Coordinates of N, CA and C in Angstrom, one line a residue:
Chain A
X20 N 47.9 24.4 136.7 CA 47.7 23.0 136.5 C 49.0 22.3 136.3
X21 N 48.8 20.8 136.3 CA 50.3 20.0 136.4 C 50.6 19.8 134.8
X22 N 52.0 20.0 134.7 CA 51.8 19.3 133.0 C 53.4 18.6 133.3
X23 N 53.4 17.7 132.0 CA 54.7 16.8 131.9 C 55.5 17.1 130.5
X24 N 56.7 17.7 130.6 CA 57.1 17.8 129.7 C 58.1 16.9 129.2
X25 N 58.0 16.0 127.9 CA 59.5 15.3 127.2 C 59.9 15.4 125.9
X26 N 61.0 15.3 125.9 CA 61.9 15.5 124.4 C 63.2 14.8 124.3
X27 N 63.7 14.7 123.3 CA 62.7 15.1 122.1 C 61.8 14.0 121.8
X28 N 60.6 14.2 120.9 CA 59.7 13.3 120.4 C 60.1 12.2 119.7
X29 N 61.1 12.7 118.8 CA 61.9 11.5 118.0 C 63.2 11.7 118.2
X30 N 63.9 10.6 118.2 CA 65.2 10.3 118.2 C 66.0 9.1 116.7
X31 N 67.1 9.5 116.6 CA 67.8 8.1 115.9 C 69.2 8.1 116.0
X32 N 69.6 7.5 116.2 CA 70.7 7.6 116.7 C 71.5 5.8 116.7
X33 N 72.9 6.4 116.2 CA 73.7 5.5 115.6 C 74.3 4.4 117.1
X34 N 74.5 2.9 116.7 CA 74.9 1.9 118.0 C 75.9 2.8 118.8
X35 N 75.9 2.6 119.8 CA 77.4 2.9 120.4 C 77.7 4.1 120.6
X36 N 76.5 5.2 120.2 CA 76.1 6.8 121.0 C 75.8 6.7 122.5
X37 N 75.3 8.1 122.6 CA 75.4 8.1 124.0 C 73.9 8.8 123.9
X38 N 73.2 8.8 125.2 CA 71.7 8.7 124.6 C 71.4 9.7 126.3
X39 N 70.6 11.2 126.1 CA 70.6 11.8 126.9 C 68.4 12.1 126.6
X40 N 67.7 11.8 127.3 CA 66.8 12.1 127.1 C 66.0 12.9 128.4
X41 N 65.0 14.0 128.5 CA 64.7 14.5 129.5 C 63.6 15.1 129.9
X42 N 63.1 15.1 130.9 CA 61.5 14.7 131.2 C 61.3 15.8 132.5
X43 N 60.4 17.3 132.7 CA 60.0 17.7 133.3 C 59.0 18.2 133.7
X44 N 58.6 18.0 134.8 CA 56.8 18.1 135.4 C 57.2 19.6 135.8
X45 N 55.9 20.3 135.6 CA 55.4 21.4 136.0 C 54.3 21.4 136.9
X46 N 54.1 22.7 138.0 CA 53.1 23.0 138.4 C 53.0 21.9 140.2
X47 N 53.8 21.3 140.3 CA 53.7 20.3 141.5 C 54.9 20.4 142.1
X48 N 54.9 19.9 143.1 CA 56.3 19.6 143.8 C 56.3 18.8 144.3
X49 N 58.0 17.9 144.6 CA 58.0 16.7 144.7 C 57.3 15.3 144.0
X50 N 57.4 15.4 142.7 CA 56.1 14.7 142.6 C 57.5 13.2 142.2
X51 N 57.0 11.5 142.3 CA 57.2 10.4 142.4 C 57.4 10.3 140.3
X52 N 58.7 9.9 140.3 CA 58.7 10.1 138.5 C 58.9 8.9 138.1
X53 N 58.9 8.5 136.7 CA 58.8 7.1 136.6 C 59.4 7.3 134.7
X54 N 60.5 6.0 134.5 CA 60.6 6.0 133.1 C 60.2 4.4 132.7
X55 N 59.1 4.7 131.4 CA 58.8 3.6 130.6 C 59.4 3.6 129.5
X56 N 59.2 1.5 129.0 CA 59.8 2.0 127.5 C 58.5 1.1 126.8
X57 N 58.3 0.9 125.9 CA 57.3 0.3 125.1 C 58.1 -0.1 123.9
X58 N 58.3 -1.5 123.8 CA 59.0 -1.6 122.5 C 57.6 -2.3 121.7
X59 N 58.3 -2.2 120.5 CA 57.3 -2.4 119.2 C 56.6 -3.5 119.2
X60 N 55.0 -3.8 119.5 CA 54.5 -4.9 119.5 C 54.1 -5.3 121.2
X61 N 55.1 -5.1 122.0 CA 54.9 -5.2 123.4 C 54.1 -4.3 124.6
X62 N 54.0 -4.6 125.4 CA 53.5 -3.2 126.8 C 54.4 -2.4 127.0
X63 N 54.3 -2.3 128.4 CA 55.2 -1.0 129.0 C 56.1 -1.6 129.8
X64 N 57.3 -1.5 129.9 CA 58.1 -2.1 131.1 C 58.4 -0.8 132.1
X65 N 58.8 -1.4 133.1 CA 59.5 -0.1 133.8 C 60.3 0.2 134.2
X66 N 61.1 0.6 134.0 CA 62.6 0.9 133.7 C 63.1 1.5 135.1
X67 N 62.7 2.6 135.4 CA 63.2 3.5 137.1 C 62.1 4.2 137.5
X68 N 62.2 4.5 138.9 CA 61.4 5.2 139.3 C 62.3 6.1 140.0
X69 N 61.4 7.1 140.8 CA 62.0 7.9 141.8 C 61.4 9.0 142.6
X70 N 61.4 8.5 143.9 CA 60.1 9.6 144.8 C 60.6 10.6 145.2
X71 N 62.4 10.7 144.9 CA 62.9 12.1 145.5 C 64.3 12.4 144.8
X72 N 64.5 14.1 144.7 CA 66.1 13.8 144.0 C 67.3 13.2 144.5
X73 N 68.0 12.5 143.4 CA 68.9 11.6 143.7 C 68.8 10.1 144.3
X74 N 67.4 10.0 144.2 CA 66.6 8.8 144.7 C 66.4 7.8 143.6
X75 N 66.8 7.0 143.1 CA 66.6 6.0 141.5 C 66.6 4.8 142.5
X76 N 65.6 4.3 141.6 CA 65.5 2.8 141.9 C 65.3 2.0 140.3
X77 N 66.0 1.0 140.4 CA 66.2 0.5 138.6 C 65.5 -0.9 138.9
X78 N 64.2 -1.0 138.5 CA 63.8 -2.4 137.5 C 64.3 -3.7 137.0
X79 N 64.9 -3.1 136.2 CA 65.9 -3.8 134.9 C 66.9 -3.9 134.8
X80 N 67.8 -5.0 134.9 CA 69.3 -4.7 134.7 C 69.4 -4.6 133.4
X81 N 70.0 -3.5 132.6 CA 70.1 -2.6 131.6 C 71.6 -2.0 131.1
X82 N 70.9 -1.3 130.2 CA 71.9 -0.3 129.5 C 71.6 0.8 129.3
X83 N 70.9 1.6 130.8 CA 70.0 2.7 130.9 C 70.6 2.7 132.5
X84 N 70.7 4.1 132.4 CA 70.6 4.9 133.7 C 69.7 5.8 134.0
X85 N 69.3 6.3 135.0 CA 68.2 7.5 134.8 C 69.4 9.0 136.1
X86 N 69.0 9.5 136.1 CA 69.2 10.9 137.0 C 67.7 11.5 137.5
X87 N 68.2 12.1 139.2 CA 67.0 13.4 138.9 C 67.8 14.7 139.9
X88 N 68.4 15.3 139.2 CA 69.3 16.2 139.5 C 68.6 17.5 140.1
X89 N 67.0 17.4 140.1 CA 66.4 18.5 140.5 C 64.9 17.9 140.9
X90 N 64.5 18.5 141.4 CA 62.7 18.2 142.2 C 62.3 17.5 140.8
X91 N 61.6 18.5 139.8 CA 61.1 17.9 139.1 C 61.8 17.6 137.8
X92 N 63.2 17.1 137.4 CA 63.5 16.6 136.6 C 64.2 15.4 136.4
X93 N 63.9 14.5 135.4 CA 64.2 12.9 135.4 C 65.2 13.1 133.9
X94 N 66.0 12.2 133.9 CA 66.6 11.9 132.9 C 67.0 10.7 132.9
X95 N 66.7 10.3 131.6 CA 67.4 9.1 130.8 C 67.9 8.5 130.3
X96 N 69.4 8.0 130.7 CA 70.8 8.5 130.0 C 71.5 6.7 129.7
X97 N 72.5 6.8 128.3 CA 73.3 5.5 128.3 C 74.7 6.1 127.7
X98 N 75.6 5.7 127.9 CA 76.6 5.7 127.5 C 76.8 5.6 126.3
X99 N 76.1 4.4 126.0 CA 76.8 3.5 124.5 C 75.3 2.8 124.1
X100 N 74.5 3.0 123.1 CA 73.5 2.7 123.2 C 73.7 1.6 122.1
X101 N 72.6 0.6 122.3 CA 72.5 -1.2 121.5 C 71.7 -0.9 121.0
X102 N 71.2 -2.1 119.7 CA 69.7 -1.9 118.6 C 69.1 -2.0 119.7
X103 N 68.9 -3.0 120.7 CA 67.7 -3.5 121.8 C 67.4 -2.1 122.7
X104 N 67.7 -1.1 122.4 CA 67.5 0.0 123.7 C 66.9 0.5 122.9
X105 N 66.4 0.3 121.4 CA 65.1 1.1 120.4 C 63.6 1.0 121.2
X106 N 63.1 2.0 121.1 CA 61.7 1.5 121.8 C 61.3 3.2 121.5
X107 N 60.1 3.4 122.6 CA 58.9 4.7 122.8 C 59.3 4.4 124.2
X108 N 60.0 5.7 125.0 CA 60.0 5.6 125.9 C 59.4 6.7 126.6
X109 N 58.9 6.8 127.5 CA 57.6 7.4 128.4 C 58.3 8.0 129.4
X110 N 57.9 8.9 129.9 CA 58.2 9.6 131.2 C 57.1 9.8 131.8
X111 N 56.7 9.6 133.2 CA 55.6 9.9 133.3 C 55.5 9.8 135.1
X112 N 54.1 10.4 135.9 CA 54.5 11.1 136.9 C 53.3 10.7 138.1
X113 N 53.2 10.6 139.1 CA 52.0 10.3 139.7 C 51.1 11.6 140.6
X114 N 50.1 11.7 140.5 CA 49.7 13.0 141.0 C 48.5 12.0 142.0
X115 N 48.5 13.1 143.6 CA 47.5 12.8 144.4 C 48.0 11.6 145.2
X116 N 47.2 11.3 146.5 CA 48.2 10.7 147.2 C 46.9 9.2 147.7
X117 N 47.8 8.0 148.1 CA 46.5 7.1 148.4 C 45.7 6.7 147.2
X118 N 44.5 6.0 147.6 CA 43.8 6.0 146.6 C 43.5 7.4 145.8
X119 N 43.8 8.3 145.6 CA 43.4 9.4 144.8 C 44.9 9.2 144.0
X120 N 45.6 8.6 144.1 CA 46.4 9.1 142.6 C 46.3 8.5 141.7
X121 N 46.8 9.4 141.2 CA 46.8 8.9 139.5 C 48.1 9.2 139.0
X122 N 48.6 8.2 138.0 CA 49.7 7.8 137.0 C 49.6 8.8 135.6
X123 N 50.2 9.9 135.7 CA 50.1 10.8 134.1 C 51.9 10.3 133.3
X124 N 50.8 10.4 131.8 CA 52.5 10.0 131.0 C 52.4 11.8 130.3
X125 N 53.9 11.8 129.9 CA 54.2 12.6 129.1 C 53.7 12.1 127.5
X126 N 54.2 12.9 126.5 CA 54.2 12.3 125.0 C 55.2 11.7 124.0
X127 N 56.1 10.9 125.0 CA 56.9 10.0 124.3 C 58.3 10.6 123.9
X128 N 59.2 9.8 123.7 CA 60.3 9.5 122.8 C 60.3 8.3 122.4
X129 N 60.2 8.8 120.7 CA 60.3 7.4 119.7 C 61.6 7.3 119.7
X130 N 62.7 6.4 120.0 CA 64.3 6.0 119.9 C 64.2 5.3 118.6
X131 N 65.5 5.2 117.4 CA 65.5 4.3 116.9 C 67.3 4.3 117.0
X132 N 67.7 2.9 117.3 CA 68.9 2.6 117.3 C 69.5 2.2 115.9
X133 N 70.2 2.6 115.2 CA 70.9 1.9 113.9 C 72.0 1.3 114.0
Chain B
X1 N 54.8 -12.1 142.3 CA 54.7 -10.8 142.0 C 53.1 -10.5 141.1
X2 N 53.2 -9.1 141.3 CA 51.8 -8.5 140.7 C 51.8 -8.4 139.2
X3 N 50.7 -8.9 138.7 CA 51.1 -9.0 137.5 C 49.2 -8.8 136.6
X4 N 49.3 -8.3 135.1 CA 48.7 -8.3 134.5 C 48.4 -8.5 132.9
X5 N 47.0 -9.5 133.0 CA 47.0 -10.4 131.5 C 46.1 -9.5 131.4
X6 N 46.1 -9.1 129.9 CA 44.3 -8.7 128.8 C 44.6 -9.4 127.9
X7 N 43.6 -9.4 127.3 CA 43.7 -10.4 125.9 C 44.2 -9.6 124.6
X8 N 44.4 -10.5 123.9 CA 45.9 -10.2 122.7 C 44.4 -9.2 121.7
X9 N 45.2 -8.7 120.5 CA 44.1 -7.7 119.9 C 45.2 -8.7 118.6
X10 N 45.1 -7.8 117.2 CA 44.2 -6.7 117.4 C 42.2 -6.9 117.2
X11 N 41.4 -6.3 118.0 CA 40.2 -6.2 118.2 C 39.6 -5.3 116.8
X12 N 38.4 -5.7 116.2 CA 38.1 -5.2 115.0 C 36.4 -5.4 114.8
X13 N 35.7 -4.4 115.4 CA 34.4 -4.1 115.4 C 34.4 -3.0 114.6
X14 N 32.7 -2.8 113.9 CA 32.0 -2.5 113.4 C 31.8 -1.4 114.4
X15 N 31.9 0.2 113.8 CA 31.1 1.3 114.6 C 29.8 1.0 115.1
X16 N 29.6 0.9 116.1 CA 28.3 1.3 117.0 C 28.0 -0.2 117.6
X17 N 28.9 -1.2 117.6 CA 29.4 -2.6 118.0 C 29.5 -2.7 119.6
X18 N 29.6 -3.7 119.9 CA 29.7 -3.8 121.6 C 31.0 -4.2 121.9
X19 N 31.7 -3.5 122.8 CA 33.2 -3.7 123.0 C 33.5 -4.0 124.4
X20 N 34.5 -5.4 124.3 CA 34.7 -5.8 125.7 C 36.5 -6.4 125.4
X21 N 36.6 -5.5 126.5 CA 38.6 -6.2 126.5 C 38.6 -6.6 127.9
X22 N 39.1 -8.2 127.6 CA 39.3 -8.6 128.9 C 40.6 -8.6 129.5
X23 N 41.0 -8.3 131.2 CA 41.8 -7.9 131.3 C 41.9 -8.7 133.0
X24 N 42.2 -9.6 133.5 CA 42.9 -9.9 134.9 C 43.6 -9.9 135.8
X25 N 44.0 -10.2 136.9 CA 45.4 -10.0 137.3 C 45.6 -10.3 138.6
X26 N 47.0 -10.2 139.4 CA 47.1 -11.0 140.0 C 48.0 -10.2 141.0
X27 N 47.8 -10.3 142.4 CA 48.1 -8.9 143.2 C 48.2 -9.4 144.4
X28 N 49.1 -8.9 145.1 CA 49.3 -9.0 146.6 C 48.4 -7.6 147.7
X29 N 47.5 -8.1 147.9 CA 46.9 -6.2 148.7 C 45.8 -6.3 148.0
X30 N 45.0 -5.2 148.2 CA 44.6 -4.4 147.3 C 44.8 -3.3 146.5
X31 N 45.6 -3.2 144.9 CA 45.7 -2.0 144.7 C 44.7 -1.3 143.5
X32 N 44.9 -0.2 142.9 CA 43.7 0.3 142.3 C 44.2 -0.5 141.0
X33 N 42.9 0.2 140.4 CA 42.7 -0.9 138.4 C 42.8 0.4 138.0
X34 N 43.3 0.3 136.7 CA 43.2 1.6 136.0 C 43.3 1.0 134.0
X35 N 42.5 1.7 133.1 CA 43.0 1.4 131.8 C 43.1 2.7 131.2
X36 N 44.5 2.8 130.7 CA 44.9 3.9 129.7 C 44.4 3.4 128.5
X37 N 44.7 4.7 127.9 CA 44.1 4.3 125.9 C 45.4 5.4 125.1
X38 N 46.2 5.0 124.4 CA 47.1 5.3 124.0 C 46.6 5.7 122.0
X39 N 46.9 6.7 121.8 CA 46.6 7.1 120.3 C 48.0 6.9 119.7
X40 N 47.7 6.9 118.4 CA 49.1 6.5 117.7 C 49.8 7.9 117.6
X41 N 51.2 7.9 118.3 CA 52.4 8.4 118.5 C 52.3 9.0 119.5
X42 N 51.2 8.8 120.4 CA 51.1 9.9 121.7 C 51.5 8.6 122.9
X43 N 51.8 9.9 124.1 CA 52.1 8.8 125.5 C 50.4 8.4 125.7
X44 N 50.4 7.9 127.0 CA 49.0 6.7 127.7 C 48.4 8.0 128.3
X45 N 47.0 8.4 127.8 CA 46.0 8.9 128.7 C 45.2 8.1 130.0
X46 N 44.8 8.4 131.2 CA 44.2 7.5 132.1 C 43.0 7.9 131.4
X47 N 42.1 6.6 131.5 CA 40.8 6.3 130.8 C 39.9 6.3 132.1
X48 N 40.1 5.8 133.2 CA 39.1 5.1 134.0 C 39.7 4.6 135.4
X49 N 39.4 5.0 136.3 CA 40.6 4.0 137.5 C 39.0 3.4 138.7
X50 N 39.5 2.2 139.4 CA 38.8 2.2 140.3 C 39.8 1.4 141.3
X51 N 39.4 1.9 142.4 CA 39.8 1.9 143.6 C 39.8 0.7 145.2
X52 N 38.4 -0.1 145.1 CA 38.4 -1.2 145.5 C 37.4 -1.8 145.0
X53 N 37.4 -3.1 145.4 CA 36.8 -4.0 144.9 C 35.1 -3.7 144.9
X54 N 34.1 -3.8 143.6 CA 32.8 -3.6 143.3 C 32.7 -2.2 143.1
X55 N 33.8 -1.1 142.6 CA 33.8 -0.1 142.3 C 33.6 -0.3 140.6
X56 N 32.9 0.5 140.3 CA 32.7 1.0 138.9 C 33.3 1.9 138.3
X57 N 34.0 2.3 137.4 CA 34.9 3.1 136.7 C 34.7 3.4 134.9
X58 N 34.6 4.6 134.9 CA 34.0 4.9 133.9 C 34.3 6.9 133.2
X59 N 33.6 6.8 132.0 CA 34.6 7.9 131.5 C 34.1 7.9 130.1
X60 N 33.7 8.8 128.8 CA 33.9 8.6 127.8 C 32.4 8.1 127.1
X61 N 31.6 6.6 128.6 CA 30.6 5.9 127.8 C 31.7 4.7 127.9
X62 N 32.9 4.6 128.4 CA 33.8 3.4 128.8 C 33.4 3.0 130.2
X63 N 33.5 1.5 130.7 CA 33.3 1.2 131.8 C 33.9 0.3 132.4
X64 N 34.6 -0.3 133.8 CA 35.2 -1.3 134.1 C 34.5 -1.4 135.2
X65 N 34.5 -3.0 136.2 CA 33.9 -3.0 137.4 C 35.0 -3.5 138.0
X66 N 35.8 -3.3 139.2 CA 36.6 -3.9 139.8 C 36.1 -5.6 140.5
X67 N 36.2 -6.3 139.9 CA 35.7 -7.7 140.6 C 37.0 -8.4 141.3
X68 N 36.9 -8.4 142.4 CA 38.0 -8.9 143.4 C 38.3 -10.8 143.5
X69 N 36.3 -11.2 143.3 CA 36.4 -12.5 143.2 C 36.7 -13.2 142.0
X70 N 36.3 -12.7 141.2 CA 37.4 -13.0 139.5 C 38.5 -12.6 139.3
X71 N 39.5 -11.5 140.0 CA 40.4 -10.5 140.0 C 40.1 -10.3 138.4
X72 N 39.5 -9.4 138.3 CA 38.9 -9.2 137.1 C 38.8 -7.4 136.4
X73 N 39.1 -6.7 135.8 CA 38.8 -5.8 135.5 C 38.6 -5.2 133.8
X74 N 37.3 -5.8 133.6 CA 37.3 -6.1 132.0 C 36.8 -4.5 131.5
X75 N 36.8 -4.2 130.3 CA 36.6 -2.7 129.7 C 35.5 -3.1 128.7
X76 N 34.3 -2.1 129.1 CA 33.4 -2.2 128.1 C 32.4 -1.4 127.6
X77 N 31.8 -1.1 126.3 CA 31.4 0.5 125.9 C 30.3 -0.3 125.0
X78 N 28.9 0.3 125.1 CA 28.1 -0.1 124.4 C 28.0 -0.1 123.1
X79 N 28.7 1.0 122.5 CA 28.6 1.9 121.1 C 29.9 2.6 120.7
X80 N 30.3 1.4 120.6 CA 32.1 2.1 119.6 C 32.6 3.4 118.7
X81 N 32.9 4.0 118.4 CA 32.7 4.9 117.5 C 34.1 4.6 117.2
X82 N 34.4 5.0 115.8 CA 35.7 5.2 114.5 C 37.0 5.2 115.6
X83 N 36.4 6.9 116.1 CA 37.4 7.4 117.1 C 37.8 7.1 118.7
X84 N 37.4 5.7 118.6 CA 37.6 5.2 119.6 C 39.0 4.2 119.7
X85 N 39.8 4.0 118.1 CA 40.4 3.2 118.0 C 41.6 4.1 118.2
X86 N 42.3 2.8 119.2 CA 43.4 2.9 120.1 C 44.2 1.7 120.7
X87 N 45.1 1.6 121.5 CA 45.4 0.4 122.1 C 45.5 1.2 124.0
X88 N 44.7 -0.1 123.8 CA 44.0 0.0 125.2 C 45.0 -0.7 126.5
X89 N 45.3 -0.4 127.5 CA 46.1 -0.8 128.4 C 45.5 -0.8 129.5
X90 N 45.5 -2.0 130.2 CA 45.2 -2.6 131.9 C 46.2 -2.1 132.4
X91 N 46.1 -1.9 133.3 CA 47.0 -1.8 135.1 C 46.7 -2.0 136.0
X92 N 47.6 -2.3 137.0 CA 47.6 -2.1 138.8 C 48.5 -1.6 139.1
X93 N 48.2 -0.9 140.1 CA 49.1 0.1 140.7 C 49.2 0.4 142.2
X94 N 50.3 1.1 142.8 CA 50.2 1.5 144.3 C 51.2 1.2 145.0
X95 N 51.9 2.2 145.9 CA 53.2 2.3 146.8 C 54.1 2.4 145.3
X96 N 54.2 3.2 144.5 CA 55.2 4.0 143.4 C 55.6 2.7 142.6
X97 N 54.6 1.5 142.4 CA 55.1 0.8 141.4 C 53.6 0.6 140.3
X98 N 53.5 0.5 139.2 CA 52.3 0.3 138.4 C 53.0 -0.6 137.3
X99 N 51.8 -1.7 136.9 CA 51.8 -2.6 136.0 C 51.1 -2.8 135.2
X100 N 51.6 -3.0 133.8 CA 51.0 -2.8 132.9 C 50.5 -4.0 132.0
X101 N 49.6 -4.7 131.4 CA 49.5 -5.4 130.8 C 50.0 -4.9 129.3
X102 N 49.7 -5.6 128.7 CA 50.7 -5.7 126.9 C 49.8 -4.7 125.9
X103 N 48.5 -4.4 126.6 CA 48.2 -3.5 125.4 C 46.6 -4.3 124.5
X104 N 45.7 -4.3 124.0 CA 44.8 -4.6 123.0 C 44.8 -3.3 122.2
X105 N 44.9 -3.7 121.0 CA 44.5 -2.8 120.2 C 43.3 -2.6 119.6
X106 N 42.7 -1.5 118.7 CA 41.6 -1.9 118.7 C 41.2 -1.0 117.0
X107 N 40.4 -1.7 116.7 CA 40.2 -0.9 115.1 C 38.7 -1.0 115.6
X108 N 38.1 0.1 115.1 CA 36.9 0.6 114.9 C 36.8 0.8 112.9
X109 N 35.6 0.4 112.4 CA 35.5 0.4 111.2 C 34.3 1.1 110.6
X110 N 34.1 2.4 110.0 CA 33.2 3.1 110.0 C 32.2 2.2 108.7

């Protein structure tokens, strides 16, 4: 069966770090990846997607980059990280094609920026 | 652009209470409806999806009807239970982009 793996679950990390987070599906191949963030009080924005490796498409003009340096791995990277880039950020993956798919999340990274 | 509203929370029924989150939205196409239910500190489980319009979607004793002429896809469960509290999330989705409304939360009170 498919599973999604992310880590770490919690983060904190001081302004002006460098912020490497990373997100891998099992069990599929090729699968369409996607990074959310959910800040406190708000929904989900969507930050990047990506249907194939080295394939990113960005959202948001930010202070976030993503990678996918392999079939199924996504990462979610900043240089220099700001309070505003605190949030719960989601990795998460689409399984089935057409009307049969479905949207699966992993279980989070809580960020806190100091 | 495609976009989605549910109503603000947080929502606060009485166990075994009638539960309705309303959720609309606004879409170029037809794409599918879907509502996740998110537990505190975990990522978004899919709850329910439906796929065109006058489809029914359901899961749990949860249910949504895709209404195309209201663009409408409200969430509703006869009999709440404790462990039902969560924050509940709308979407649309389709061609590798999905949209999320802001979330209702929801307290169930034994």
């Amino acid at each position: 069966s498919q599973t999604i793996h992310q880590w770490p679950a919690t983060l904190v990390q001081p302004v002006g770090s460098p912020l490497s987070l990373e997100c891998t599906v099992e069990g599929t191949s090729n699968p369409n990846l996607y990074w959310y963030r959910q800040a406190a009080g708000r929904g989900l924005q969507l930050l990047f997607y990506s249907v194939g490796i080295g394939q990113i498409s960005s959202e948001v003009p930010q202070n976030l980059s993503a990678s996918r340096p392999q079939d199924r791995q996504f990462i979610l990277s900043s240089k220099k990280l700001l309070l505003s880039d605190s949030g719960f950020y989601l990795c998460a993956w689409t399984y089935g094609d057409g009307l049969n798919e479905k949207l699966f999340f992993g279980s989070g990274t809580q960020l806190s920026v100091l | 652009g495609n976009s989605v509203t549910q109503m603000e929370g947080p929502v606060t029924l009485s166990e075994e209470a009638f539960l309705t989150i309303n959720c609309t939205y606004t879409a170029t196409g037809y794409p599918s409806l879907f509502w996740y239910v998110q537990y505190p500190g975990e990522g978004l489980q899919l709850l329910l999806k439906a796929t065109k319009a006058d489809d029914k979607g359901s899961n749990k004793g949860f249910e949504a009807t895709y209404r195309k002429e209201t663009t409408s896809f409200h969430l509703e469960k006869g009999s709440v239970q404790v462990s039902d509290s969560a924050v509940y999330f709308c979407a649309l989705g389709g061609t590798y982009k999905y949209i999320f409304g802001t979330g209702t939360r929801l307290k169930v009170l034994a």
